[in-house]
CSV table of C-alpha atoms and ligand atoms in Angstrom, one decimal:
chain,number,residue,atom,x,y,z
B,111,UNK,CA,0.0,0.1,0.1
B,112,UNK,CA,1.1,3.6,-1.1
B,113,UNK,CA,2.0,5.6,1.9
B,114,UNK,CA,-0.1,8.6,3.2
B,115,UNK,CA,1.9,11.7,2.3
B,116,UNK,CA,2.3,14.1,5.4
B,117,UNK,CA,1.5,17.6,3.5
B,118,UNK,CA,4.0,20.6,4.6
B,119,UNK,CA,2.0,22.8,2.9
B,120,UNK,CA,-1.8,21.9,4.8
B,121,UNK,CA,0.0,21.9,8.0
B,122,UNK,CA,2.0,24.5,7.9
B,123,UNK,CA,-0.7,26.9,7.0
B,124,UNK,CA,-3.2,25.7,9.8
B,125,UNK,CA,-0.3,26.5,11.8
B,126,UNK,CA,0.7,30.0,10.8
B,127,UNK,CA,-3.5,30.5,11.1
B,128,UNK,CA,-3.6,29.6,14.6
B,129,UNK,CA,0.1,31.7,15.1
B,130,UNK,CA,-1.7,35.1,13.8
B,131,UNK,CA,-4.8,34.5,15.9
B,132,UNK,CA,-3.1,34.0,18.8
B,133,UNK,CA,-1.5,37.7,17.7
B,134,UNK,CA,-4.8,39.2,16.6
B,135,UNK,CA,-6.1,37.8,20.3
B,136,UNK,CA,-2.4,39.3,22.0
B,137,UNK,CA,-2.6,42.8,20.3
B,138,UNK,CA,-6.1,43.2,21.5
B,139,UNK,CA,-5.9,42.1,25.3
B,140,UNK,CA,-2.0,43.2,25.9
B,141,UNK,CA,-1.9,45.8,23.2
B,142,UNK,CA,1.3,43.9,22.3
B,143,UNK,CA,3.0,43.2,18.7
B,144,UNK,CA,4.9,40.4,18.8
B,145,UNK,CA,8.6,41.6,16.8
B,146,UNK,CA,10.5,39.6,14.8
B,147,UNK,CA,14.3,40.7,13.9
B,148,UNK,CA,16.2,38.7,11.4
B,149,UNK,CA,19.7,40.0,10.5
B,150,UNK,CA,21.3,38.9,7.3
B,151,UNK,CA,25.1,39.2,6.8
B,152,UNK,CA,26.4,38.8,3.2
B,153,UNK,CA,24.2,37.7,0.0
B,154,UNK,CA,24.1,34.2,0.1
B,155,UNK,CA,21.2,33.3,-2.8
B,156,UNK,CA,19.9,30.6,-0.4
B,157,UNK,CA,19.9,33.0,2.6
B,158,UNK,CA,18.2,35.7,0.8
B,159,UNK,CA,15.6,33.6,-0.3
B,160,UNK,CA,14.9,32.4,4.0
B,161,UNK,CA,14.8,36.1,4.7
B,162,UNK,CA,12.6,37.2,2.0
B,163,UNK,CA,10.2,34.3,3.3
B,164,UNK,CA,10.4,34.9,7.0
B,165,UNK,CA,9.6,38.6,6.5
B,166,UNK,CA,6.5,38.0,4.3
B,167,UNK,CA,5.1,35.4,6.8
B,168,UNK,CA,5.6,37.6,9.8
B,169,UNK,CA,4.0,40.3,8.5
B,170,UNK,CA,1.2,38.2,7.1
B,171,UNK,CA,0.6,36.9,10.9
B,172,UNK,CA,0.8,40.5,11.9
B,173,UNK,CA,3.9,40.5,13.7
B,174,UNK,CA,6.3,43.1,13.2
B,175,UNK,CA,9.1,42.3,11.1
B,176,UNK,CA,12.7,44.3,11.0
B,177,UNK,CA,15.0,43.7,8.9
B,178,UNK,CA,18.9,43.7,9.2
B,179,UNK,CA,21.3,43.6,6.7
B,180,UNK,CA,25.3,43.7,6.7
B,181,UNK,CA,28.1,43.3,4.2
B,182,UNK,CA,29.7,40.4,4.5
B,183,UNK,CA,33.0,41.8,5.5
B,184,UNK,CA,31.0,43.1,8.7
B,185,UNK,CA,33.5,43.2,11.7
B,186,UNK,CA,32.5,40.9,14.8
B,187,UNK,CA,32.1,43.5,16.7
B,188,UNK,CA,29.4,45.6,14.7
B,189,UNK,CA,27.4,42.4,14.7
B,190,UNK,CA,28.2,41.9,18.2
B,191,UNK,CA,26.8,45.6,19.0
B,192,UNK,CA,23.9,45.2,16.6
B,193,UNK,CA,22.5,42.0,18.2
B,194,UNK,CA,22.9,44.0,22.0
B,195,UNK,CA,21.0,46.7,20.1
B,196,UNK,CA,17.9,44.1,19.1
B,197,UNK,CA,18.2,42.6,22.9
B,198,UNK,CA,17.6,45.6,24.5
B,199,UNK,CA,14.9,47.1,22.4
B,200,UNK,CA,11.6,46.1,23.6
B,201,UNK,CA,10.2,45.7,20.4
B,202,UNK,CA,12.0,42.7,19.6
B,203,UNK,CA,10.7,39.8,20.8
B,204,UNK,CA,12.8,37.6,18.7
B,205,UNK,CA,16.4,37.7,17.2
B,206,UNK,CA,17.3,35.3,14.2
B,207,UNK,CA,20.7,35.5,12.8
B,208,UNK,CA,20.3,33.7,9.1
B,209,UNK,CA,23.3,31.3,9.3
B,210,UNK,CA,25.6,29.8,7.8
B,211,UNK,CA,27.6,33.1,8.8
B,212,UNK,CA,30.4,34.5,5.9
B,213,UNK,CA,33.8,32.9,6.6
B,214,UNK,CA,35.5,35.5,9.5
B,215,UNK,CA,32.8,35.2,11.6
B,216,UNK,CA,32.3,33.2,14.9
B,217,UNK,CA,28.5,32.0,15.0
B,218,UNK,CA,28.8,30.8,18.2
B,219,UNK,CA,29.7,33.8,19.6
B,220,UNK,CA,27.3,35.4,17.8
B,221,UNK,CA,24.7,33.1,18.9
B,222,UNK,CA,25.8,32.9,22.5
B,223,UNK,CA,25.7,36.8,22.3
B,224,UNK,CA,21.5,36.7,21.6
B,225,UNK,CA,19.7,36.7,24.9
B,226,UNK,CA,17.7,33.7,25.5
B,227,UNK,CA,14.5,35.1,25.8
B,228,UNK,CA,14.7,35.9,22.3
B,229,UNK,CA,16.9,33.7,21.0
B,230,UNK,CA,13.8,32.1,18.3
B,231,UNK,CA,16.2,29.6,16.7
B,232,UNK,CA,16.7,28.0,20.1
B,233,UNK,CA,20.5,27.4,19.5
B,234,UNK,CA,21.8,29.6,22.8
B,235,UNK,CA,23.4,26.5,24.8
B,236,UNK,CA,21.2,28.6,27.7
B,237,UNK,CA,17.7,27.3,25.7
B,238,UNK,CA,20.0,24.3,24.5
B,239,UNK,CA,20.8,22.8,28.2
B,240,UNK,CA,17.1,24.2,29.3
B,241,UNK,CA,15.5,21.6,27.0
B,242,UNK,CA,17.5,18.9,27.8
B,243,UNK,CA,16.4,19.5,31.6
B,244,UNK,CA,13.0,19.7,30.6
B,245,UNK,CA,12.7,23.5,31.6
B,246,UNK,CA,10.6,25.8,29.3
B,247,UNK,CA,13.1,26.5,26.5
B,248,UNK,CA,12.6,27.8,22.9
B,249,UNK,CA,13.4,25.0,20.6
B,250,UNK,CA,14.8,24.9,17.4
B,251,UNK,CA,11.9,25.3,14.7
B,252,UNK,CA,13.2,22.6,12.5
B,253,UNK,CA,12.7,19.6,15.3
B,254,UNK,CA,9.7,21.3,16.7
B,255,UNK,CA,7.8,21.4,13.0
B,256,UNK,CA,9.2,17.5,12.9
B,257,UNK,CA,7.6,16.3,16.0
B,258,UNK,CA,4.1,18.3,14.9
B,259,UNK,CA,4.5,16.4,11.6
B,260,UNK,CA,4.6,12.8,13.7
B,261,UNK,CA,1.7,14.3,15.6
B,262,UNK,CA,-0.5,14.2,12.9
B,263,UNK,CA,-0.2,10.7,12.4
B,264,UNK,CA,0.0,9.2,15.8
B,265,UNK,CA,-1.8,11.5,18.4
B,266,UNK,CA,0.5,10.0,20.8
B,267,UNK,CA,4.6,9.4,20.5
B,268,UNK,CA,4.4,7.8,23.6
B,269,UNK,CA,6.5,4.3,23.8
B,270,UNK,CA,6.8,4.3,19.9
B,271,UNK,CA,10.4,3.3,18.9
B,272,UNK,CA,11.9,6.2,17.0
B,273,UNK,CA,15.4,6.7,15.2
B,274,UNK,CA,17.1,9.8,14.3
B,275,UNK,CA,19.7,9.9,11.9
B,276,UNK,CA,21.8,12.9,12.4
B,277,UNK,CA,23.1,14.5,15.7
B,278,UNK,CA,23.4,18.2,14.9
B,279,UNK,CA,22.9,21.2,17.2
B,280,UNK,CA,20.3,22.4,14.8
B,281,UNK,CA,18.4,19.4,13.9
B,282,UNK,CA,19.2,15.7,15.5
B,283,UNK,CA,20.2,16.7,19.0
B,284,UNK,CA,17.5,18.6,19.8
B,285,UNK,CA,14.4,16.6,18.6
B,286,UNK,CA,16.1,13.7,20.5
B,287,UNK,CA,14.9,15.8,23.4
B,288,UNK,CA,11.7,16.7,21.9
B,289,UNK,CA,10.9,13.1,21.4
B,290,UNK,CA,12.1,11.9,24.8
B,291,UNK,CA,9.5,15.0,26.3
B,292,UNK,CA,7.3,12.5,24.0
B,293,UNK,CA,8.0,9.5,26.0
B,294,UNK,CA,9.1,8.1,22.6
B,295,UNK,CA,12.2,5.8,23.2
B,296,UNK,CA,15.0,7.2,20.8
B,297,UNK,CA,18.1,5.8,19.2
B,298,UNK,CA,20.1,8.5,17.7
B,299,UNK,CA,22.3,7.8,14.9
B,300,UNK,CA,25.1,9.3,12.8
B,301,UNK,CA,27.9,8.6,10.5
B,302,UNK,CA,29.6,6.3,12.9
B,303,UNK,CA,26.8,3.9,13.8
B,304,UNK,CA,27.0,0.1,12.8
B,305,UNK,CA,24.5,-1.2,10.6
B,306,UNK,CA,22.3,1.8,9.4
B,307,UNK,CA,19.7,0.0,8.2
B,308,UNK,CA,19.3,-2.4,10.7
B,309,UNK,CA,18.5,0.3,13.0
B,310,UNK,CA,16.6,2.0,10.5
B,311,UNK,CA,14.3,-1.4,10.4
B,312,UNK,CA,13.4,-1.4,14.0
B,313,UNK,CA,12.0,2.0,14.4
B,314,UNK,CA,8.2,3.0,14.2
B,315,UNK,CA,9.6,6.7,13.4
B,316,UNK,CA,12.4,7.7,11.4
B,317,UNK,CA,13.7,11.1,10.8
B,318,UNK,CA,16.2,11.7,9.0
B,319,UNK,CA,18.6,14.6,9.2
B,320,UNK,CA,21.4,13.2,7.3
B,321,UNK,CA,22.5,16.2,4.4
B,322,UNK,CA,22.8,12.8,1.8
B,323,UNK,CA,20.8,13.1,-0.8
B,324,UNK,CA,17.7,10.0,-0.8
B,325,UNK,CA,20.7,7.8,1.3
B,326,UNK,CA,18.0,6.2,3.4
B,327,UNK,CA,16.5,3.5,1.2
B,328,UNK,CA,13.2,2.2,1.1
B,329,UNK,CA,14.3,-1.4,2.2
B,330,UNK,CA,15.6,0.0,5.6
B,331,UNK,CA,12.0,1.3,6.8
B,332,UNK,CA,9.6,-1.1,8.3
B,333,UNK,CA,6.5,-1.9,6.6
B,334,UNK,CA,4.2,1.0,8.1
B,335,UNK,CA,6.4,3.0,10.0
B,336,UNK,CA,6.2,6.9,9.8
B,337,UNK,CA,8.9,8.9,8.1
B,338,UNK,CA,9.9,12.5,8.3
B,339,UNK,CA,12.6,14.1,5.7
B,340,UNK,CA,14.4,16.7,7.4
B,341,UNK,CA,16.9,16.7,4.3
B,342,UNK,CA,17.2,19.6,1.6
B,343,UNK,CA,19.5,18.7,-1.1
B,344,UNK,CA,20.3,20.6,-4.5
B,345,UNK,CA,20.6,17.6,-6.7
B,346,UNK,CA,21.7,18.7,-10.7
B,347,UNK,CA,18.5,17.7,-12.7
B,348,UNK,CA,19.2,14.6,-15.5
B,349,UNK,CA,18.1,17.1,-18.1
B,350,UNK,CA,20.3,20.1,-17.2
B,351,UNK,CA,17.4,22.4,-16.2
B,352,UNK,CA,16.9,23.7,-12.7
B,353,UNK,CA,18.2,22.0,-9.3
B,354,UNK,CA,16.4,19.4,-7.9
B,355,UNK,CA,15.5,19.1,-4.1
B,356,UNK,CA,15.8,15.8,-3.0
B,357,UNK,CA,15.5,14.3,1.0
B,358,UNK,CA,17.8,12.3,2.9
B,359,UNK,CA,14.9,9.3,1.9
B,360,UNK,CA,14.6,7.8,-1.2
B,361,UNK,CA,11.1,9.0,-1.5
B,362,UNK,CA,9.9,6.8,-4.2
B,363,UNK,CA,10.9,3.5,-2.7
B,364,UNK,CA,10.0,4.6,0.7
B,365,UNK,CA,6.7,5.7,0.2
B,366,UNK,CA,6.2,1.6,-0.9
B,367,UNK,CA,6.4,0.8,2.6
B,368,UNK,CA,5.7,3.6,5.3
B,369,UNK,CA,2.5,4.0,6.5
B,370,UNK,CA,3.1,7.5,6.2
B,371,UNK,CA,6.1,9.9,4.8
B,372,UNK,CA,7.0,14.0,4.5
B,373,UNK,CA,7.7,14.8,0.7
B,374,UNK,CA,10.5,16.7,-0.6
B,375,UNK,CA,9.7,19.9,-1.3
B,376,UNK,CA,6.9,20.5,0.5
B,377,UNK,CA,7.2,18.8,3.9
B,378,UNK,CA,9.1,19.4,6.9
B,379,UNK,CA,11.0,22.7,5.2
B,380,UNK,CA,7.5,24.5,5.1
B,381,UNK,CA,7.7,23.6,8.9
B,382,UNK,CA,10.2,25.3,10.0
B,383,UNK,CA,9.5,29.3,9.2
B,384,UNK,CA,5.9,28.3,10.6
B,385,UNK,CA,7.5,26.8,14.1
B,386,UNK,CA,9.9,29.8,13.9
B,387,UNK,CA,6.5,32.4,14.0
B,388,UNK,CA,5.2,30.0,16.6
B,389,UNK,CA,8.3,30.8,19.6
B,390,UNK,CA,8.4,34.3,18.5
B,391,UNK,CA,4.8,34.4,19.8
B,392,UNK,CA,5.7,32.4,22.3
B,393,UNK,CA,8.9,34.5,23.5
B,394,UNK,CA,6.9,37.7,23.4
B,395,UNK,CA,4.2,35.9,25.7
B,396,UNK,CA,7.1,34.9,28.1
B,397,UNK,CA,8.9,37.9,28.0
B,398,UNK,CA,5.8,40.0,29.2
B,399,UNK,CA,4.8,37.5,31.7
B,400,UNK,CA,1.5,36.1,29.6
B,401,UNK,CA,0.4,32.3,29.7
B,402,UNK,CA,2.2,30.6,27.1
B,403,UNK,CA,-0.2,30.7,23.6
B,404,UNK,CA,-2.4,28.1,22.3
B,405,UNK,CA,0.0,27.3,19.2
O,516,NDP,P1,24.5,19.0,9.7
O,516,NDP,O1,25.6,18.6,8.2
O,516,NDP,O2,25.4,19.6,10.7
O,516,NDP,O3,24.8,17.1,10.3
O,516,NDP,C1,24.5,15.7,9.7
O,516,NDP,C2,24.5,14.4,10.4
O,516,NDP,O4,24.3,13.6,9.7
O,516,NDP,C3,25.4,14.9,11.3
O,516,NDP,O5,25.3,14.1,12.7
O,516,NDP,C4,26.5,13.4,10.9
O,516,NDP,O6,26.8,12.1,11.7
O,516,NDP,C5,25.1,12.6,9.8
O,516,NDP,N1,25.9,11.4,8.4
O,516,NDP,C6,26.6,11.9,7.1
O,516,NDP,N2,26.9,11.4,7.2
O,516,NDP,C7,26.1,10.1,7.1
O,516,NDP,C8,26.0,8.4,7.4
O,516,NDP,N3,26.4,7.9,5.8
O,516,NDP,N4,25.2,7.9,8.0
O,516,NDP,C9,25.0,8.6,9.4
O,516,NDP,N5,24.7,10.0,9.9
O,516,NDP,C10,25.3,10.2,8.6
O,516,NDP,O7,23.1,18.7,8.9
O,516,NDP,P2,21.9,19.2,9.7
O,516,NDP,O8,21.4,18.6,11.0
O,516,NDP,O9,22.3,20.9,9.4
O,516,NDP,O10,20.8,18.7,8.2
O,516,NDP,C11,20.6,17.9,7.8
O,516,NDP,C12,19.8,18.0,6.5
O,516,NDP,O11,18.9,18.9,7.0
O,516,NDP,C13,20.2,18.8,5.5
O,516,NDP,O12,20.0,17.9,4.2
O,516,NDP,C14,19.9,20.0,5.9
O,516,NDP,O13,19.6,20.8,4.3
O,516,NDP,C15,18.6,19.6,6.0
O,516,NDP,N6,18.3,20.8,6.9
O,516,NDP,C16,16.5,20.9,6.5
O,516,NDP,C17,16.0,22.1,7.3
O,516,NDP,C18,14.5,22.4,7.1
O,516,NDP,O14,14.5,23.5,7.5
O,516,NDP,N7,13.5,21.5,6.4
O,516,NDP,C19,16.7,23.1,8.7
O,516,NDP,C20,17.8,22.2,8.3
O,516,NDP,C21,18.4,21.7,7.6
O,516,NDP,P3,28.4,13.2,12.0
O,516,NDP,O15,27.9,13.9,13.5
O,516,NDP,O16,28.7,11.5,12.6
O,516,NDP,O17,29.4,13.5,11.4
């Protein structure tokens, strides 16, 4: 049987709708407009696309959007001074520095300089530590999106066997923490794991965040499993046209075995920006001592 497609377009649109409703309520009840500041250093074309999409979606959700562009050769001190200014700005509730930064800039130092209360990317070590400790934390957006997608298929993930392939600070590690919070049993695999196909075959939930086009094959999937593909890989089109986007999972094979699967494009990628909006509303509420929003 062919797998059910977990449609990022529909799920992210619903989520953005819920965020917009919360923004309207917070404005009406408290006179607060949640604000997101995005900092783009240099002019990497992929980053430009992401920043434009974040700006548009932030405005569509009724939030304030602030864009700061700096040249690729900006001094680290100047970038840190901008972060300090945004940390102090009461109209800004979320700060996102678009990664990767151009060569010569220390992204760890930049991430650490963001006020943890405004760290909507959830990458500051304070938020990573809080998440691992089971405390309130702003959580990286892509893993948050992965959990929302898995829960479209399974109302509860409790007791399920999950595998996360990839252990980056951006995706794999925070995803493991979120899955533990959902009471799943989690295996985290990486480039040194032995017999990855066998590990994957044991999983009811497969999360692929590797960055290798179609590495996870159909026969690695347990029949009926739910597959969430985080990978976004550009591969040259066979006919020499525009590059093709493919995930880390061999979609055509896996959809014949899995119970449910996310497509690429049209899957997790769309959830990431929607979850950024969620984090901005959460941050604004927490900063102003309001109850957690219903998103
Ligand atoms: P990283 O390169 O930071 O991490 C990749 C991870 O995969 C590492 O932990 C690495 O292991 C592991 N890995 C590499 N090769 C293998 C292998 N052969 N077998 C098993 N594990 C392997 O990538 P990210 O986490 O940042 O991103 C992963 C993918 O997700 C990329 O395709 C990226 O484009 C995409 N992405 C998509 C987003 C979205 O919005 N949908 C957002 C962020 C990322 P080790 O640690 O041992 O080196």
